[in-house]
Coordinates of C-alpha atoms in Angstrom, one line a residue:
X1021 CA 125.5 113.5 132.9
X1022 CA 127.4 110.7 134.4
X1023 CA 124.8 108.3 133.0
X1024 CA 125.1 109.9 129.6
X1025 CA 128.8 109.5 129.5
X1026 CA 128.5 105.9 130.8
X1027 CA 126.1 105.1 127.8
X1028 CA 128.5 106.6 125.2
X1029 CA 131.4 104.7 126.7
X1030 CA 129.4 101.5 126.4
X1031 CA 128.5 102.3 122.7
X1032 CA 132.1 103.0 121.9
X1033 CA 133.1 99.8 123.5
X1034 CA 130.6 98.0 121.3
X1035 CA 131.7 99.7 118.1
X1036 CA 135.2 98.9 119.1
X1037 CA 134.4 95.3 119.8
X1038 CA 132.8 95.2 116.3
X1039 CA 135.7 96.6 114.6
X1040 CA 138.0 94.3 116.4
X1041 CA 136.0 91.4 115.3
X1042 CA 136.1 92.1 111.6
X1043 CA 139.1 94.4 111.4
X1044 CA 137.1 96.4 108.9
X1045 CA 134.3 99.1 109.1
X1046 CA 131.5 98.0 107.2
X1047 CA 129.5 101.1 108.0
X1048 CA 132.0 103.3 106.0
X1049 CA 131.8 104.3 102.3
X1050 CA 133.8 101.3 101.1
X1051 CA 134.2 100.0 97.6
X1052 CA 134.9 96.5 96.2
X1053 CA 138.7 97.1 95.9
X1054 CA 139.0 98.2 99.4
X1055 CA 137.2 95.1 100.5
X1056 CA 139.5 92.7 98.4
X1057 CA 142.5 94.4 100.0
X1058 CA 141.5 93.1 103.2
X1059 CA 142.3 89.6 102.5
X1060 CA 144.9 87.4 100.6
X1061 CA 142.9 84.4 100.9
X1062 CA 141.9 83.4 97.2
X1063 CA 138.7 81.9 98.4
X1064 CA 137.5 85.0 100.2
X1065 CA 138.5 87.0 97.0
X1066 CA 136.5 84.7 95.0
X1067 CA 133.5 85.2 97.2
X1068 CA 133.9 89.0 96.9
X1069 CA 134.1 88.8 93.2
X1070 CA 130.9 86.9 93.1
X1071 CA 129.2 89.3 95.4
X1072 CA 130.3 92.2 92.9
X1073 CA 128.8 90.5 90.0
X1074 CA 125.4 90.0 91.7
X1075 CA 125.0 93.0 94.2
X1076 CA 125.2 96.7 93.6
X1077 CA 127.5 98.5 96.0
X1078 CA 124.4 99.8 97.9
X1079 CA 122.9 96.5 98.4
X1080 CA 126.3 95.0 99.5
X1081 CA 126.7 97.9 102.0
X1082 CA 123.3 97.2 103.3
X1083 CA 123.8 93.5 103.8
X1084 CA 127.2 93.9 105.5
X1085 CA 125.7 96.5 107.9
X1086 CA 123.1 94.0 108.9
X1087 CA 125.5 91.1 109.3
X1088 CA 128.1 93.2 111.3
X1089 CA 125.2 94.5 113.5
X1090 CA 124.4 91.0 114.9
X1091 CA 124.8 91.1 118.6
X1092 CA 126.0 87.6 118.4
X1093 CA 127.4 86.1 115.1
X1094 CA 125.4 82.9 115.8
X1095 CA 122.2 84.8 115.6
X1096 CA 122.6 84.1 111.9
X1097 CA 121.3 80.6 112.6
X1098 CA 118.0 82.1 113.7
X1099 CA 117.0 82.2 110.1
X1100 CA 116.2 78.6 110.5
X1101 CA 113.6 79.2 113.2
X1102 CA 112.2 82.3 111.3
X1103 CA 111.6 80.0 108.3
X1104 CA 110.1 77.3 110.4
X1105 CA 107.9 79.6 112.3
X1106 CA 106.6 81.2 109.1
X1107 CA 105.7 77.9 107.6
X1108 CA 103.8 76.9 110.7
X1109 CA 101.9 80.0 110.7
X1110 CA 100.5 79.7 107.2
X1111 CA 103.1 81.9 105.5
X1112 CA 105.3 79.2 103.9
X1113 CA 105.4 78.3 100.3
X1114 CA 104.3 74.6 100.4
X1115 CA 107.5 73.4 98.7
X1116 CA 107.3 76.0 95.9
X1117 CA 110.2 77.7 97.4
X1118 CA 112.5 75.2 99.3
X1119 CA 113.4 75.7 103.0
X1120 CA 116.9 76.9 102.3
X1121 CA 117.6 77.3 106.1
X1122 CA 116.3 74.0 107.4
X1123 CA 119.8 73.0 108.4
X1124 CA 121.1 75.9 110.4
X1125 CA 124.6 74.3 110.5
X1126 CA 125.1 75.0 106.9
X1127 CA 124.9 78.8 107.3
X1128 CA 128.4 80.3 107.8
X1129 CA 128.7 82.1 111.0
X1130 CA 129.9 85.7 110.4
X1131 CA 132.5 85.9 113.5
X1132 CA 135.5 87.3 111.5
X1133 CA 136.4 89.0 108.3
X1134 CA 136.6 85.7 106.2
X1135 CA 133.5 84.2 107.6
X1136 CA 131.3 87.3 107.1
X1137 CA 132.2 87.4 103.5
X1138 CA 131.4 83.6 103.2
X1139 CA 128.1 84.3 105.0
X1140 CA 127.2 87.1 102.7
X1141 CA 128.0 84.8 99.7
X1142 CA 125.9 82.1 101.0
X1143 CA 122.9 84.4 101.5
X1144 CA 123.4 86.1 98.1
X1145 CA 123.4 82.9 96.2
X1146 CA 120.2 81.9 98.1
X1147 CA 118.5 85.0 97.4
X1148 CA 119.6 84.7 93.6
X1149 CA 117.9 81.0 93.6
X1150 CA 114.6 82.6 95.2
X1151 CA 114.7 85.4 92.7
X1152 CA 114.8 82.7 89.8
X1153 CA 111.7 80.9 91.2
X1154 CA 109.8 84.1 91.7
X1155 CA 110.6 85.2 88.1
X1156 CA 109.1 81.9 86.8
X1157 CA 106.2 81.7 89.2
X1158 CA 102.9 80.5 87.6
X1159 CA 100.8 83.3 89.4
X1160 CA 100.8 87.0 88.8
X1161 CA 103.5 88.8 90.7
X1162 CA 105.1 92.0 89.6
X1163 CA 108.7 92.2 90.9
X1164 CA 109.2 95.7 89.7
X1165 CA 107.1 98.9 89.8
X1166 CA 105.8 100.3 86.5
X1167 CA 105.8 103.8 85.3
X1168 CA 102.0 103.9 84.6
X1169 CA 99.8 106.8 85.5
X1170 CA 96.0 106.8 86.2
X1171 CA 94.3 108.2 83.1
X1172 CA 91.3 110.5 83.4
X1173 CA 87.7 109.4 82.5
X1174 CA 85.2 111.7 80.8
X1175 CA 81.9 112.4 82.7
X1176 CA 79.8 110.7 80.1
X1177 CA 81.3 107.4 80.8
X1178 CA 80.3 107.5 84.6
X1179 CA 77.2 105.5 85.4
X1180 CA 75.7 106.6 88.7
X1181 CA 73.8 103.4 89.1
X1182 CA 76.7 101.4 89.9
X1183 CA 78.7 102.8 92.9
X1184 CA 82.2 101.4 93.7
X1185 CA 84.3 102.5 96.7
X1186 CA 88.1 101.7 96.9
X1187 CA 89.4 101.3 100.5
X1188 CA 93.1 101.7 101.1
X1189 CA 92.8 102.2 104.8
X1190 CA 94.2 99.0 106.2
X1191 CA 97.4 98.8 104.0
X1192 CA 97.9 102.6 104.4
X1193 CA 97.8 102.1 108.3
X1194 CA 100.5 99.4 108.0
X1195 CA 102.7 101.7 105.8
X1196 CA 102.4 104.6 108.1
X1197 CA 103.9 102.6 111.0
X1198 CA 106.6 101.1 108.7
X1199 CA 107.6 104.6 107.5
X1200 CA 107.6 105.9 111.1
X1201 CA 109.5 103.0 112.3
X1202 CA 107.1 102.6 115.3
X1203 CA 105.5 99.2 114.7
X1204 CA 104.6 97.3 117.9
X1205 CA 102.7 94.0 118.3
X1206 CA 99.8 95.9 119.8
X1207 CA 99.6 98.2 116.8
X1208 CA 100.0 95.0 114.5
X1209 CA 97.2 93.2 116.2
X1210 CA 94.8 96.2 115.9
X1211 CA 95.6 96.4 112.2
X1212 CA 95.2 92.7 111.6
X1213 CA 91.7 93.0 113.0
X1214 CA 90.7 95.7 110.4
X1215 CA 87.6 94.5 108.5
X1216 CA 89.5 94.5 105.2
X1217 CA 92.2 92.1 106.5
X1218 CA 89.4 89.9 108.3
X1219 CA 87.6 89.5 104.9
X1220 CA 90.8 88.6 103.3
X1221 CA 91.6 85.9 105.9
X1222 CA 88.0 84.7 105.6
X1223 CA 88.2 84.3 102.0
X1224 CA 91.6 82.6 102.1
X1225 CA 90.3 79.9 104.6
X1226 CA 87.0 79.2 102.4
X1227 CA 88.4 79.0 98.9
X1228 CA 89.5 75.4 99.3
X1229 CA 92.5 75.2 97.2
X1230 CA 95.1 76.5 99.7
X1231 CA 96.4 73.7 102.0
X1232 CA 96.8 74.0 105.7
X1233 CA 98.1 75.7 107.7
X1234 CA 96.1 78.8 107.2
X1235 CA 97.1 82.0 108.9
X1236 CA 94.6 83.5 111.6
X1237 CA 94.4 86.9 112.9
X1238 CA 97.3 86.3 115.3
X1239 CA 99.5 85.0 112.5
X1240 CA 98.7 87.9 110.3
X1241 CA 99.4 90.4 113.2
X1242 CA 102.9 88.6 113.6
X1243 CA 103.7 88.9 109.9
X1244 CA 102.9 92.6 110.1
X1245 CA 105.0 93.0 113.3
X1246 CA 107.9 91.1 112.0
X1247 CA 108.2 92.9 108.8
X1248 CA 108.2 96.1 110.7
X1249 CA 111.1 95.2 112.8
X1250 CA 114.6 96.7 112.2
X1251 CA 116.4 93.9 114.0
X1252 CA 119.3 92.9 111.8
X1253 CA 118.3 89.2 111.4
X1254 CA 114.8 90.2 110.3
X1255 CA 116.2 92.8 108.0
X1256 CA 118.3 90.1 106.3
X1257 CA 115.1 87.8 106.3
X1258 CA 113.0 90.6 104.4
X1259 CA 115.9 91.4 102.0
X1260 CA 116.2 87.5 101.1
X1261 CA 112.7 87.3 99.7
X1262 CA 109.9 89.8 99.2
X1263 CA 107.4 87.1 99.8
X1264 CA 108.5 86.6 103.4
X1265 CA 106.2 87.6 106.2
X1266 CA 103.2 86.9 104.0
X1267 CA 104.3 89.6 101.5
X1268 CA 104.7 92.4 104.1
X1269 CA 108.5 92.1 103.6
X1270 CA 107.9 93.7 100.1
X1271 CA 105.5 96.2 101.7
X1272 CA 108.2 97.2 104.2
X1273 CA 111.3 97.2 101.8
X1274 CA 109.4 99.7 99.6
X1275 CA 107.2 101.4 102.0
X1276 CA 107.6 104.9 100.5
X1277 CA 106.8 103.7 97.0
X1278 CA 103.7 101.8 98.2
X1279 CA 102.5 104.8 100.2
X1280 CA 102.8 107.1 97.0
X1281 CA 100.8 104.5 95.1
X1282 CA 98.1 104.4 97.7
X1283 CA 98.0 108.2 97.6
X1284 CA 97.8 108.2 93.9
X1285 CA 94.9 105.7 94.0
X1286 CA 93.0 107.7 96.8
X1287 CA 93.4 110.9 94.6
X1288 CA 92.1 109.1 91.5
X1289 CA 89.3 107.0 92.9
X1290 CA 86.7 108.5 90.4
X1291 CA 88.8 107.9 87.4
X1292 CA 89.7 104.3 88.6
X1293 CA 86.1 103.4 89.3
X1294 CA 84.8 105.3 86.3
X1295 CA 86.9 103.3 84.0
X1296 CA 85.8 100.0 85.7
X1297 CA 82.2 100.6 85.6
X1298 CA 82.2 101.9 82.0
X1299 CA 83.7 98.5 80.9
X1300 CA 80.8 96.5 82.4
X1301 CA 77.8 98.9 82.4
X1302 CA 76.8 98.2 78.6
X1303 CA 76.4 94.6 79.5
X1304 CA 73.6 95.5 81.9
X1305 CA 70.2 97.2 81.9
X1306 CA 70.3 101.1 81.9
X1307 CA 68.6 101.2 85.2
X1308 CA 70.7 98.7 87.0
X1309 CA 71.7 99.6 90.4
X1310 CA 74.6 98.0 92.5
X1311 CA 77.0 98.9 95.3
X1312 CA 80.4 97.2 96.2
X1313 CA 83.7 97.9 97.8
X1314 CA 87.3 97.2 96.7
X1315 CA 89.8 96.7 99.5
X1316 CA 93.6 96.6 99.2
X1317 CA 95.3 93.8 101.1
X1318 CA 98.6 91.8 101.4
X1319 CA 97.7 88.1 100.8
X1320 CA 100.6 86.1 99.5
X1321 CA 99.9 83.9 96.5
X1322 CA 96.4 85.1 96.0
X1323 CA 96.0 88.0 93.5
X1324 CA 92.3 88.9 94.2
X1325 CA 89.6 87.6 96.3
X1326 CA 85.9 88.2 96.8
X1327 CA 83.4 87.9 99.7
X1328 CA 79.8 89.1 100.2
X1329 CA 81.3 92.3 101.6
X1330 CA 84.1 93.3 99.4
X1331 CA 86.4 92.6 96.5
X1332 CA 90.1 92.3 97.6
X1333 CA 93.1 93.0 95.5
X1334 CA 96.7 92.2 96.6
X1335 CA 98.7 95.3 96.3
X1336 CA 102.2 93.8 96.6
X1337 CA 101.5 91.4 93.7
X1338 CA 100.2 94.2 91.5
X1339 CA 102.0 97.3 92.7
X1340 CA 101.2 100.2 90.3
X1341 CA 100.2 98.2 87.3
X1342 CA 97.0 100.2 87.0
X1343 CA 95.9 98.6 83.8
X1344 CA 95.8 95.1 85.4
X1345 CA 94.5 96.7 88.6
X1346 CA 91.4 97.8 86.8
X1347 CA 91.0 94.9 84.7
X1348 CA 91.0 92.5 87.6
X1349 CA 88.7 94.6 89.6
X1350 CA 86.3 94.8 86.6
X1351 CA 86.4 91.0 86.2
X1352 CA 85.7 90.5 89.9
X1353 CA 83.0 93.2 90.0
X1354 CA 81.2 91.7 86.9
X1355 CA 81.5 88.1 88.6
X1356 CA 79.8 89.4 91.7
X1357 CA 77.1 91.3 89.8
X1358 CA 76.4 88.0 87.9
X1359 CA 75.6 86.2 91.2
X1360 CA 73.7 89.1 92.6
X1361 CA 71.4 88.9 89.4
X1362 CA 71.2 85.2 89.8
X1363 CA 70.1 85.5 93.4
X1364 CA 67.3 87.9 92.4
X1365 CA 66.1 85.6 89.6
X1366 CA 65.9 82.7 92.2
X1367 CA 64.5 84.9 95.1
X1368 CA 67.5 84.2 97.2
X1369 CA 68.3 87.1 99.8
X1370 CA 71.5 89.1 98.7
X1371 CA 73.2 88.4 102.0
X1372 CA 72.9 84.6 101.7
X1373 CA 76.2 82.8 101.1
X1374 CA 75.4 80.2 98.4
X1375 CA 77.6 78.2 96.1
X1376 CA 77.1 77.9 92.4
X1377 CA 76.6 74.2 92.7
X1378 CA 73.7 74.7 95.1
X1379 CA 72.0 76.9 92.6
X1380 CA 72.5 74.5 89.8
X1381 CA 71.6 71.3 91.9
X1382 CA 68.0 72.4 92.2
X1383 CA 67.4 71.9 88.6
X1384 CA 68.7 68.4 88.2
X1385 CA 68.2 65.1 90.0
X1386 CA 71.2 63.3 88.7
X1387 CA 74.3 64.0 90.6
X1388 CA 76.4 63.6 87.4
X1389 CA 74.2 66.0 85.6
X1390 CA 74.5 68.6 88.5
X1391 CA 78.2 68.3 88.3
X1392 CA 78.4 68.6 84.6
X1393 CA 76.1 71.7 84.2
X1394 CA 77.8 73.4 87.1
X1395 CA 81.0 73.2 84.9
X1396 CA 79.0 74.9 82.0
X1397 CA 77.7 77.5 84.2
X1398 CA 81.1 78.3 85.5
X1399 CA 82.4 78.4 82.0
X1400 CA 79.7 80.9 81.2
X1401 CA 80.2 83.1 84.2
X1402 CA 84.0 83.2 84.1
X1403 CA 84.0 83.6 80.3
X1404 CA 81.6 86.6 80.3
X1405 CA 83.4 88.4 83.1
X1406 CA 86.7 87.9 81.4
X1407 CA 85.4 89.3 78.2
X1408 CA 83.6 92.2 79.9
X1409 CA 86.8 93.2 81.9
X1410 CA 89.1 93.0 78.9
X1411 CA 91.9 90.6 77.8
X1412 CA 95.5 90.7 78.7
X1413 CA 97.7 91.0 75.8
X1414 CA 99.7 87.8 76.8
X1415 CA 96.6 85.6 76.9
X1416 CA 96.3 83.6 73.6
X1417 CA 92.8 82.7 73.8
X1418 CA 92.5 80.4 70.7
X1419 CA 95.3 77.9 72.2
X1420 CA 93.4 77.9 75.6
X1421 CA 90.0 77.3 73.7
X1422 CA 91.6 74.3 72.0
X1423 CA 92.9 72.9 75.2
X1424 CA 89.7 73.7 76.9
X1425 CA 87.5 71.5 74.7
X1426 CA 89.8 68.6 75.5
X1427 CA 89.3 69.3 79.2
X1428 CA 85.5 69.5 78.8
X1429 CA 85.4 66.1 76.9
X1430 CA 87.5 64.5 79.6
X1431 CA 85.0 65.9 82.2
X1432 CA 82.0 64.6 80.4
X1433 CA 83.6 61.1 79.9
X1434 CA 84.8 60.9 83.6
X1435 CA 81.1 61.7 84.7
X1436 CA 79.1 59.6 82.3
X1437 CA 81.4 57.0 80.9
X1438 CA 84.0 56.1 83.4
X1439 CA 83.1 57.5 86.9
X1440 CA 86.3 59.3 88.0
X1441 CA 85.7 62.4 90.1
X1442 CA 89.4 62.9 90.8
X1443 CA 89.8 63.6 87.0
X1444 CA 87.0 65.9 87.0
X1445 CA 88.3 67.8 90.0
X1446 CA 91.8 68.0 88.3
X1447 CA 90.3 69.3 85.1
X1448 CA 88.3 71.9 86.7
X1449 CA 91.4 73.1 88.7
X1450 CA 93.3 73.3 85.3
X1451 CA 90.5 74.8 83.4
X1452 CA 89.4 77.4 85.8
X1453 CA 92.7 78.9 86.8
X1454 CA 93.2 82.6 85.9
X1455 CA 92.8 82.7 82.1
X1456 CA 92.6 78.9 82.0
X1457 CA 91.4 76.8 79.2
X1458 CA 87.7 76.5 80.3
X1459 CA 87.7 80.2 80.9
X1460 CA 89.0 80.6 77.3
X1461 CA 86.1 78.7 76.0
X1462 CA 83.6 81.0 77.7
X1463 CA 85.5 84.0 76.6
X1464 CA 85.5 82.9 73.0
X1465 CA 81.8 82.1 72.9
X1466 CA 81.1 85.4 74.5
X1467 CA 83.1 87.2 71.8
X1468 CA 81.1 85.5 69.0
X1469 CA 77.8 86.0 70.5
X1470 CA 78.4 89.7 71.4
X1471 CA 79.4 90.3 67.9
X1472 CA 76.4 88.6 66.4
X1473 CA 73.7 89.7 68.9
X1474 CA 75.1 92.7 70.8
X1475 CA 76.0 93.2 74.5
X1476 CA 72.6 92.5 75.7
X1477 CA 73.0 88.8 75.0
X1478 CA 75.2 88.4 78.1
X1479 CA 72.4 89.6 80.5
X1480 CA 69.6 87.9 78.6
X1481 CA 71.4 84.5 78.8
X1482 CA 72.1 85.1 82.6
X1483 CA 68.4 85.9 83.3
X1484 CA 66.6 83.4 81.1
X1485 CA 68.6 80.3 80.6
X1486 CA 72.3 80.1 80.5
X1487 CA 72.1 76.9 78.2
X1488 CA 71.0 79.0 75.4
X1489 CA 74.6 80.5 75.5
X1490 CA 75.7 77.1 74.1
X1491 CA 73.0 76.6 71.4

């Protein structure tokens, strides 16, 4: 009994100290007018007016509760170390988003009422700049949740020969602990070792275009753990940028919404996979058989990925945009089926990890021929898979096709007239980006050929000689 009274006494002292520090109870149901009455300083009032323009009252109350809950006002400078540690662990933005907290001395320390207002204004303005960068990012990221529902698929559109499983276990495991508020480093480490996340990390380290540092299992576990913490400084960190903690900040901030999405996906797996398979099945023989798995993950900056064991989808980038979800899986699935067919045609075991250039290289002796025909082969694969999956409304293929011809001409010239492999590499990176100009060439050619010869032309070209695709 005495111990309980002592604990209560200590808590009351802490609350009293907090109240004395700011002279205002930020945990109360205050409004903007009440906040403005606490100061006659014009600079402070200007900060509050700016906050009112940018934040809802709910958001403002959240932010001030976190700032006023710091054990030591100087803890706000820890944002600098959190940012630095994130960069060093492979969760940074490679200059895409600036290091806003590199100089901790620039962060106002919330040690009294005026300075907590200044601190909040500084953080809000930083968040506003980050939001602008996210809004104009050149990769797919849905900031908001949609109102889409998963539509049913009729039984006659289901093809039993192609079996696809959707695995939500790894992300759901994270969400369960976020919702229950019981995430520990041990739990986070176990989750990071889940096969879904291991394949995700494997692909990220092998795709070649993401610069180091690259996160390993320990880094991923730390991201999961930090995002699950309710420490005030980490709550601020997650609020500042949904991409923080490798994207797990977004998963934590909207954990209940994501949980509902995953439950909806689990309940509608047959409808989702039925739609996906029905899109690509008529490009394949009737008796074609294939199995694969789609795993959900959290992988900042990478919308989807593919390994021998699975297709991966970044749930925080897509959220519940189910039309994009099905289209992207369809595209990745058809792409993997193409490689599966090519391996069969070349007597390569299915489990063999082989690159396109290795398949093409065997047909040509000249290194420049190998490189050029690899590009043509890639155009064929990417274009046909994009066509089979279905086009995004925003993708203007005609414009991409025109630019794609210029890129292809530059590649040919840089290989055969003026040896410049850096230009070739640059043209490929531009051309084969999602819905890039070289992909647009393949898409447009597929559209014309399918209209003239029917869907079977894609499979016939893949099995016999893909170069007929260009004649």
